[in-house]
């Protein structure tokens, strides 16, 4: 069966986010005051798997091995049938 996984990768709380800080500062210069800006990356993965659980396990392994650094990132997986 074919599945689509949307993986969102964010920095863990307390990690420096220079890109988010730059955007926050630029928004302030444009007149938009914000309390904080955090960046995230989204990956969409199209894969074949025998079951929903098998697909989730494969995507989780992909995240742990390559997509996210578990020391500095949190990630979420939104999985659905394609």
GROMACS .gro file of C-alpha atoms in nm:
model
   82
    1UNK     CA    1   0.000   0.000   0.000
    2UNK     CA    2   0.116   0.355  -0.067
    3UNK     CA    3   0.147   0.613   0.212
    4UNK     CA    4   0.232   0.980   0.239
    5UNK     CA    5   0.415   1.108   0.544
    6UNK     CA    6   0.451   1.474   0.632
    7UNK     CA    7   0.747   1.511   0.867
    8UNK     CA    8   0.795   1.841   1.051
    9UNK     CA    9   1.136   1.898   1.210
   10UNK     CA   10   1.182   2.172   1.472
   11UNK     CA   11   1.462   2.273   1.704
   12UNK     CA   12   1.419   2.162   2.064
   13UNK     CA   13   1.336   2.423   2.325
   14UNK     CA   14   1.645   2.613   2.432
   15UNK     CA   15   1.832   2.559   2.105
   16UNK     CA   16   1.947   2.873   1.923
   17UNK     CA   17   1.747   2.955   1.609
   18UNK     CA   18   1.945   3.224   1.424
   19UNK     CA   19   1.714   3.217   1.122
   20UNK     CA   20   1.408   3.264   1.344
   21UNK     CA   21   1.580   3.549   1.528
   22UNK     CA   22   1.671   3.721   1.199
   23UNK     CA   23   1.311   3.694   1.077
   24UNK     CA   24   1.180   3.826   1.411
   25UNK     CA   25   1.415   4.125   1.389
   26UNK     CA   26   1.319   4.193   1.024
   27UNK     CA   27   0.949   4.176   1.110
   28UNK     CA   28   1.011   4.432   1.385
   29UNK     CA   29   1.171   4.666   1.130
   30UNK     CA   30   0.858   4.628   0.917
   31UNK     CA   31   0.638   4.724   1.212
   32UNK     CA   32   0.526   4.374   1.314
   33UNK     CA   33   0.611   4.312   1.678
   34UNK     CA   34   0.629   3.943   1.764
   35UNK     CA   35   0.714   3.760   2.085
   36UNK     CA   36   0.912   3.489   1.906
   37UNK     CA   37   0.967   3.332   1.566
   38UNK     CA   38   1.077   2.971   1.530
   39UNK     CA   39   1.169   2.793   1.209
   40UNK     CA   40   1.077   2.439   1.103
   41UNK     CA   41   1.131   2.219   0.801
   42UNK     CA   42   0.865   2.003   0.639
   43UNK     CA   43   0.941   1.690   0.438
   44UNK     CA   44   0.680   1.496   0.241
   45UNK     CA   45   0.773   1.132   0.190
   46UNK     CA   46   0.589   0.899  -0.050
   47UNK     CA   47   0.653   0.534   0.035
   48UNK     CA   48   0.518   0.182  -0.003
   49UNK     CA   49   0.463  -0.032   0.305
   50UNK     CA   50   0.270  -0.342   0.405
   51UNK     CA   51   0.068  -0.164   0.674
   52UNK     CA   52   0.013   0.171   0.844
   53UNK     CA   53   0.231   0.061   1.138
   54UNK     CA   54   0.507  -0.057   0.902
   55UNK     CA   55   0.500   0.277   0.720
   56UNK     CA   56   0.519   0.472   1.048
   57UNK     CA   57   0.811   0.260   1.166
   58UNK     CA   58   1.000   0.315   0.838
   59UNK     CA   59   0.947   0.692   0.848
   60UNK     CA   60   1.049   0.705   1.215
   61UNK     CA   61   1.371   0.521   1.128
   62UNK     CA   62   1.435   0.766   0.842
   63UNK     CA   63   1.397   1.055   1.086
   64UNK     CA   64   1.628   0.902   1.345
   65UNK     CA   65   1.898   0.806   1.094
   66UNK     CA   66   1.902   1.104   0.858
   67UNK     CA   67   1.623   1.361   0.855
   68UNK     CA   68   1.648   1.486   1.215
   69UNK     CA   69   1.930   1.508   1.466
   70UNK     CA   70   1.769   1.368   1.784
   71UNK     CA   71   2.006   1.571   2.002
   72UNK     CA   72   1.877   1.909   1.879
   73UNK     CA   73   1.552   1.834   1.693
   74UNK     CA   74   1.199   1.722   1.769
   75UNK     CA   75   0.994   1.583   1.484
   76UNK     CA   76   0.634   1.490   1.419
   77UNK     CA   77   0.498   1.249   1.162
   78UNK     CA   78   0.158   1.294   0.998
   79UNK     CA   79   0.093   0.971   0.805
   80UNK     CA   80  -0.193   0.894   0.567
   81UNK     CA   81  -0.280   0.658   0.285
   82UNK     CA   82  -0.198   0.799  -0.058
   0.00000   0.00000   0.00000
